[in-house]
Tab-separated table of C-alpha atoms in Angstrom:
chain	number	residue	atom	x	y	z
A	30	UNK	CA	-63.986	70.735	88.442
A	31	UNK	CA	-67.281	69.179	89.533
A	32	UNK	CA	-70.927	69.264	88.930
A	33	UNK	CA	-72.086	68.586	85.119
A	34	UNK	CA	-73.535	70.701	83.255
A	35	UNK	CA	-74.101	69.125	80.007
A	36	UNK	CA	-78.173	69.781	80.236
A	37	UNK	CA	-78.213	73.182	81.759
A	38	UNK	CA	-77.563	74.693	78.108
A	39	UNK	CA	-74.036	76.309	79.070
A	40	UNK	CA	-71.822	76.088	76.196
A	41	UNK	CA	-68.547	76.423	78.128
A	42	UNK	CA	-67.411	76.413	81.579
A	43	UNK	CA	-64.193	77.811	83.046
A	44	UNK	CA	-62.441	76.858	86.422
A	45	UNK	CA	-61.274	79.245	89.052
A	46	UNK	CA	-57.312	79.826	88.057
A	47	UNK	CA	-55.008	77.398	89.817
A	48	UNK	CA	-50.944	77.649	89.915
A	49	UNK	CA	-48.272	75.486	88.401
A	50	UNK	CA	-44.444	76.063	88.902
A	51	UNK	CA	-45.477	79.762	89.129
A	52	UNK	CA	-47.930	79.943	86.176
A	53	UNK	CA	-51.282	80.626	86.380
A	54	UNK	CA	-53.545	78.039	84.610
A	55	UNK	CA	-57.406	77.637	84.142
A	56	UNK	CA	-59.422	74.525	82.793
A	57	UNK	CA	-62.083	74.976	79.945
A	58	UNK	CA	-64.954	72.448	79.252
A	59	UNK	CA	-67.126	72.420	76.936
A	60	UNK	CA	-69.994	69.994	78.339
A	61	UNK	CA	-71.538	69.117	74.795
A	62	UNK	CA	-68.330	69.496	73.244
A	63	UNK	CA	-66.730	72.366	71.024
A	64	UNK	CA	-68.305	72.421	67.995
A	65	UNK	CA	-65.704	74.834	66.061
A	66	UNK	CA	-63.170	72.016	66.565
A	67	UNK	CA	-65.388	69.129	65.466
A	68	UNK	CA	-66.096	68.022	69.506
A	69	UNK	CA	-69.982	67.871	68.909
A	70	UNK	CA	-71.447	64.475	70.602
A	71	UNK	CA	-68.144	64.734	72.822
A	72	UNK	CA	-66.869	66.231	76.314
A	73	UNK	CA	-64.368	68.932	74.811
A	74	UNK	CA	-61.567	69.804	77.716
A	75	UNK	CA	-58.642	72.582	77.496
A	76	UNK	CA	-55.945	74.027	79.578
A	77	UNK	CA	-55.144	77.395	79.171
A	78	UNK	CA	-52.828	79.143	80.362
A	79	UNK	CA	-53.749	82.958	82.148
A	80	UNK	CA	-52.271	86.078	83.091
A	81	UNK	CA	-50.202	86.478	80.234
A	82	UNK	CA	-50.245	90.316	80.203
A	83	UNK	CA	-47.258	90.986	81.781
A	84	UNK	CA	-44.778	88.468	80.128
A	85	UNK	CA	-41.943	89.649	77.227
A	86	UNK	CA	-43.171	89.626	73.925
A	87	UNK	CA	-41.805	86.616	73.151
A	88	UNK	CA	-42.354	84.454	75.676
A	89	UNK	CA	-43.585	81.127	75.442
A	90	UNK	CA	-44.117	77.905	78.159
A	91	UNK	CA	-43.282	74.424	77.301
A	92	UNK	CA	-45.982	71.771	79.029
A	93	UNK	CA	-46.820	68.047	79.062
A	94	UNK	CA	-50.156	67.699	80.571
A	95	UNK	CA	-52.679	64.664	81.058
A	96	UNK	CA	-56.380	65.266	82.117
A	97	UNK	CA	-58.683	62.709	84.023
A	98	UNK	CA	-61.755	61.850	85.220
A	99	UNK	CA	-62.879	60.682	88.711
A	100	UNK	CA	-64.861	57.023	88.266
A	101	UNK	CA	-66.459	57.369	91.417
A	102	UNK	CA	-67.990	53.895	91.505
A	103	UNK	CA	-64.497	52.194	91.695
A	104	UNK	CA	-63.252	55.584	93.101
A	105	UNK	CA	-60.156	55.687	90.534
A	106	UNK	CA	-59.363	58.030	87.641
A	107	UNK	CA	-59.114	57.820	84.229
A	108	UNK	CA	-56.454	59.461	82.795
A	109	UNK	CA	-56.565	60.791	78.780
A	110	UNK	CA	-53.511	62.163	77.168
A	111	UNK	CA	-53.126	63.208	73.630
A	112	UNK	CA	-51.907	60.274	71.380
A	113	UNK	CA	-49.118	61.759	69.868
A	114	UNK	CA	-47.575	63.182	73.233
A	115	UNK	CA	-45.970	65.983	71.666
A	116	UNK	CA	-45.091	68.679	74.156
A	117	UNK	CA	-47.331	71.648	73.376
A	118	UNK	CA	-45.756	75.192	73.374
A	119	UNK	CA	-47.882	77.678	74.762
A	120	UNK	CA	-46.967	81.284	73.840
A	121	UNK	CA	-48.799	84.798	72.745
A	122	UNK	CA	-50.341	83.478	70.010
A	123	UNK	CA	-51.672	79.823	71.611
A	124	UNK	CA	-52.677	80.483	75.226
A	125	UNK	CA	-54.769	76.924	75.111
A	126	UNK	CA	-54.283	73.392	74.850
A	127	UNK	CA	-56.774	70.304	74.699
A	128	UNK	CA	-58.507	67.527	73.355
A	129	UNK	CA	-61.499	68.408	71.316
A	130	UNK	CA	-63.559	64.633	71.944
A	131	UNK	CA	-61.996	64.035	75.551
A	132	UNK	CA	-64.571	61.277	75.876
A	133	UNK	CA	-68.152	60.367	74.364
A	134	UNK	CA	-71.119	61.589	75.858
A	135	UNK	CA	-72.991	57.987	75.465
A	136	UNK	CA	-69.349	56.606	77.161
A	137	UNK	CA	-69.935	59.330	79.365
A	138	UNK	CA	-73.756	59.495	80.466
A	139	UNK	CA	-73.796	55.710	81.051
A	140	UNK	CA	-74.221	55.230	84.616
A	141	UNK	CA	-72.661	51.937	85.266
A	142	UNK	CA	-69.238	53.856	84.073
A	143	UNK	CA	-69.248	56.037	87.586
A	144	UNK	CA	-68.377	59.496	85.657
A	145	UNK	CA	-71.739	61.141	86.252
A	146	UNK	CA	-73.195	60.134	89.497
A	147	UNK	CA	-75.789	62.293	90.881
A	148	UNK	CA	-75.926	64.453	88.338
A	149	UNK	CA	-71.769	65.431	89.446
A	150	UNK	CA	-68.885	64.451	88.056
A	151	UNK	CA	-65.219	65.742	88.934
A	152	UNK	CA	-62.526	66.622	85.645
A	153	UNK	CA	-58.763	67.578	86.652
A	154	UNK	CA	-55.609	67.664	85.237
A	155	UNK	CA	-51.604	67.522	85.911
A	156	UNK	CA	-49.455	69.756	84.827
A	157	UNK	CA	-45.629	69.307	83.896
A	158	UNK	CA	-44.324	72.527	83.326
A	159	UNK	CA	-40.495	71.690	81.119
A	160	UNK	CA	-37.909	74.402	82.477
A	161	UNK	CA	-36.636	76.253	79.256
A	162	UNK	CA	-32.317	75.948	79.517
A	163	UNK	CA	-31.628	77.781	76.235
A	164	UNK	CA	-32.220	81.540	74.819
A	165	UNK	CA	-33.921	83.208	71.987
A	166	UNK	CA	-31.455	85.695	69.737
A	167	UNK	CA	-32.651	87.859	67.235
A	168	UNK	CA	-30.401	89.513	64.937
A	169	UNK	CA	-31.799	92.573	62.664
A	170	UNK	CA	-29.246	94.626	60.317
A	171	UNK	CA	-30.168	98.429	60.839
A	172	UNK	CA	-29.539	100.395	57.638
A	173	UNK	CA	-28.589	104.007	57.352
A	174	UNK	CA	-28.479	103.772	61.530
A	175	UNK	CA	-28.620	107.395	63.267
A	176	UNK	CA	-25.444	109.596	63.788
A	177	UNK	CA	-23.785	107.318	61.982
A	178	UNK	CA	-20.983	109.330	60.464
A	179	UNK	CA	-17.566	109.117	62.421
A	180	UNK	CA	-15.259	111.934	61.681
A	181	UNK	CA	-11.346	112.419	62.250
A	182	UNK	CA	-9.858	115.697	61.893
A	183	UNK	CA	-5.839	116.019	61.766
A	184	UNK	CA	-4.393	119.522	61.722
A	185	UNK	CA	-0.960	120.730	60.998
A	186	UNK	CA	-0.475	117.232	58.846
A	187	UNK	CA	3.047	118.348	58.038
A	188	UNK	CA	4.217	118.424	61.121
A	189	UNK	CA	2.548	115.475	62.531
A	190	UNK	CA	4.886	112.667	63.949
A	191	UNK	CA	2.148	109.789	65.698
A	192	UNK	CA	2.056	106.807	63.044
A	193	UNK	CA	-1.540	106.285	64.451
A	194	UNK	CA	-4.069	108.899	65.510
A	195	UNK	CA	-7.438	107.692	66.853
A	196	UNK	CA	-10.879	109.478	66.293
A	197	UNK	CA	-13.508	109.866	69.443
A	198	UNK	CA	-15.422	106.992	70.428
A	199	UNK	CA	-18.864	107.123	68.559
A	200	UNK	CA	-21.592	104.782	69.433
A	201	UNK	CA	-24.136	103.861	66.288
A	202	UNK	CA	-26.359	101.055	66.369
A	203	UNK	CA	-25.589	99.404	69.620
A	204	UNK	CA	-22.166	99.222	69.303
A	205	UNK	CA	-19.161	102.210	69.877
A	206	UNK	CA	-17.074	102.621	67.013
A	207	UNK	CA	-13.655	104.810	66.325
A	208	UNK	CA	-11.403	105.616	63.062
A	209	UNK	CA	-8.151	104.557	63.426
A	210	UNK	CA	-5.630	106.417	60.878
A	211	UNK	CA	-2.432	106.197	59.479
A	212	UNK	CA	-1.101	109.778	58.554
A	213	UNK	CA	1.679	107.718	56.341
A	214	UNK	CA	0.262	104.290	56.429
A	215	UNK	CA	1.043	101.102	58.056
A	216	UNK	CA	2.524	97.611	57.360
A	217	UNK	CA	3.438	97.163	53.633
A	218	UNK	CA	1.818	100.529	52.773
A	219	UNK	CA	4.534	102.402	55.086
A	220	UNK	CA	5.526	105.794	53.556
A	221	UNK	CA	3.060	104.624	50.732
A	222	UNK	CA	-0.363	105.143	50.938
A	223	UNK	CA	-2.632	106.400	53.554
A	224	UNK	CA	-4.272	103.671	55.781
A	225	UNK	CA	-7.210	104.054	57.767
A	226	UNK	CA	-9.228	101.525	59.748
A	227	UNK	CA	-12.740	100.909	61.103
A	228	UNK	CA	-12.410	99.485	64.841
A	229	UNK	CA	-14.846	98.270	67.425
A	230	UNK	CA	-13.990	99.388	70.536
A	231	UNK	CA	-16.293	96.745	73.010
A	232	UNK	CA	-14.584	93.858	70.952
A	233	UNK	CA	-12.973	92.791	73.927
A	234	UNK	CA	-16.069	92.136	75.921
A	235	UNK	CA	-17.840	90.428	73.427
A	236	UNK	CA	-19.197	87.477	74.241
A	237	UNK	CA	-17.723	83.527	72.960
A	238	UNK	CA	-18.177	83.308	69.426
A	239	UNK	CA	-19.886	87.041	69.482
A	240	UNK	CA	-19.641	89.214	66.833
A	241	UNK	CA	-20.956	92.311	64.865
A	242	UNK	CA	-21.606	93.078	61.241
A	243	UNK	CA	-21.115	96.309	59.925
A	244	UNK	CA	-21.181	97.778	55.782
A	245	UNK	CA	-19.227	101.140	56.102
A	246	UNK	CA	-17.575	103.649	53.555
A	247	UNK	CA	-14.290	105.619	53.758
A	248	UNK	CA	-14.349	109.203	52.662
A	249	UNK	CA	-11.563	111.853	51.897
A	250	UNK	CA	-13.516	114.551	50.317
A	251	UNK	CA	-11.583	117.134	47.824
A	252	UNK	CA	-12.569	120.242	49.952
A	253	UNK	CA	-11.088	122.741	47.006
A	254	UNK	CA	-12.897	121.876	43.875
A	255	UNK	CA	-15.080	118.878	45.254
A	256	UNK	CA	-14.378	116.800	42.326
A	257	UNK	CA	-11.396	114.649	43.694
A	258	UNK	CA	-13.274	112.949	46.407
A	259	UNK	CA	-11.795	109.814	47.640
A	260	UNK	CA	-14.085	106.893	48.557
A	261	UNK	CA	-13.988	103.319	49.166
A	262	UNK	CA	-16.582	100.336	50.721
A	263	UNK	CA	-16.185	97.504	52.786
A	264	UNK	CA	-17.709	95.170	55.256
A	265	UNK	CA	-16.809	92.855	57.969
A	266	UNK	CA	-17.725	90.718	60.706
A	267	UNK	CA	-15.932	92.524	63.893
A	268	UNK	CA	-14.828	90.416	66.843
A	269	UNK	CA	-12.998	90.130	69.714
A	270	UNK	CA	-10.138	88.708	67.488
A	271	UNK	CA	-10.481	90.523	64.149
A	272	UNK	CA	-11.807	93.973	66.426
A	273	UNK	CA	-10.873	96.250	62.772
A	274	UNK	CA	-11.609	96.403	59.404
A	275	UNK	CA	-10.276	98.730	56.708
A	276	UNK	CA	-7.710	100.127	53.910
A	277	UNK	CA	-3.740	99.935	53.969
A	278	UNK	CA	-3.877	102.229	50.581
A	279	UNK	CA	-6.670	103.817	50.949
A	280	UNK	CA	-4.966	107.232	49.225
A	281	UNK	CA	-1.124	107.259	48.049
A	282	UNK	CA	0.756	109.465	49.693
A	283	UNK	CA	1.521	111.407	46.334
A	284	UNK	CA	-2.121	111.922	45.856
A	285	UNK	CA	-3.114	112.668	49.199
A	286	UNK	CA	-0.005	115.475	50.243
A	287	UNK	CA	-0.410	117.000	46.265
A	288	UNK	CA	-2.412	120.471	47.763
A	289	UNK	CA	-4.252	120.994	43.909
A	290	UNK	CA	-5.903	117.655	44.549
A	291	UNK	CA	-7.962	119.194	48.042
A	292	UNK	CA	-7.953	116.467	50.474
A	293	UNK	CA	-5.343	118.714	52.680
A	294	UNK	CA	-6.969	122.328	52.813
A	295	UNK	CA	-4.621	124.087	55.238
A	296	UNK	CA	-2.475	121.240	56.272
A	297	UNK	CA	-5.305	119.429	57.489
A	298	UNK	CA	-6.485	116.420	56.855
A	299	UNK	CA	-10.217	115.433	57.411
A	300	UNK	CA	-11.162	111.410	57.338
A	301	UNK	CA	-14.807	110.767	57.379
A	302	UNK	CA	-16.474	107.140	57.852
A	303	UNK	CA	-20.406	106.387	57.130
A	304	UNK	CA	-21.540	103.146	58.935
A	305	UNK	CA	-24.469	101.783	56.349
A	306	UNK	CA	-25.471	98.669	57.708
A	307	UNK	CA	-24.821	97.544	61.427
A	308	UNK	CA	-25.929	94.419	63.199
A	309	UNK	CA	-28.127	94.441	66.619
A	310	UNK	CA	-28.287	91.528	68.375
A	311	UNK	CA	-30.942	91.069	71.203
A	312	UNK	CA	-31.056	88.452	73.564
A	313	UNK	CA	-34.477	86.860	75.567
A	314	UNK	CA	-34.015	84.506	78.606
């Protein structure tokens, strides 16, 4: 950037954009210093970085940078860096970096220190971009998601013979889901109790370590005098090891096959489960 223009009355002076490790950059100078930032009676300099329009939401640029100044008397440069050295994180809400009193203007107007010669002087700056290895995650809970009410329908209950029947795949949140039930239970609740079981069916291809939350509520409603309803809450973390969540005795088997009670309304049997809460987790390179 040459040719100074401290007494031509223009506040602030921006360079033609240059690139840096495929980023678009552009110096800003205040000649008589920036006054908001308490640069008055200095040379104020900035980098900024341009052409932001286009990036994710959340992006954001990690940059050590160091500007100088050509002496061209001794025809060398001095070079000013922030004190501190911090690296400075440029993202949507900071597009610019600098140093609000870069240099004096009595340090700088004196002739004998080569900066203005001629009434031109030459500013620059290098750039060291910092390549970003990690990711950003973000995990919201979504309540009362859409659709989110999986339903299992077993007909001629009697007669059934499966120990497990499985409900469609049903995909709330971002995640597909599925009722797994046990007509006449499973494990220690064999010939017991009714069992039924949440399951995530992607649990499998979740990644190391992944894993989704979800709040959800078994239902066996009394479909004959709607005052028997059967319900029960739970919650887990779901993952590729522990893929199901649920209830060995949900319903005893006396309760559930006694026809006054309603839950089977022409030997069928209707299982309903409400997802309340469900985790989405979104990942940004």
């Amino acid at each position: 950037m040459e040719e100074f223009l401290g007494k031509s009355g223009v506040e602030k002076y921006e360079s033609h954009a240059f690139d840096v490790q495929n980023y678009k950059w552009r110096l800003s100078l205040y000649p008589n210093g920036n006054k908001k930032s308490n640069g008055e009676g200095f040379i104020s300099l900035y980098l900024q970085i341009e052409d932001t329009q286009n990036f994710p939401r959340t992006w954001e640029v990690d940059v050590n940078f160091r500007f100088f100044i050509l002496d061209q008397i001794r025809d060398k440069y001095l070079t000013i860096e922030e004190s501190d050295g911090v690296v400075k994180r440029y993202y949507q809400m900071k597009t610019e970096w600098g140093i609000a009193q870069l240099l004096s203007l009595d340090h700088f107007n004196k002739a004998s220190n080569g900066y203005l010669v001629g009434d031109c002087c030459t500013f620059g700056v290098e750039v060291f971009v910092i390549k970003q290895t990690g990711k950003l995650e973000r995990l919201s809970m979504m309540k009362q998601p859409p659709n989110n009410t999986i339903t299992f329908q077993l007909q001629n209950y009697s007669k059934s013979v499966a120990d497990l029947y499985t409900s469609g795949v049903q995909t709330i949140g971002d995640s597909k889901w599925e009722l797994n039930v046990y007509p006449r239970g499973i494990g220690a609740a064999k010939y017991y109790a009714l069992s039924v079981y949440l399951g995530l069916v992607e649990a499998h291809s979740l990644p190391p370590k992944g894993k989704v939350y979800a709040q959800y509520k078994f239902r066996v409603t009394d479909r004959l005098n709607y005052t028997n309803t059967k319900e029960i809450t739970g919650s887990a973390w779901f993952t590729a090891s522990a893929s199901r969540s649920g209830n060995r005795y949900f319903i005893p088997l006396w309760d559930l096959q006694d026809r006054s009670k309603g839950y089977l309304v022409n030997d069928t049997l209707r299982v309903e489960a409400d997802i309340i809460v469900v985790s989405n987790v979104k990942l940004f390179l």
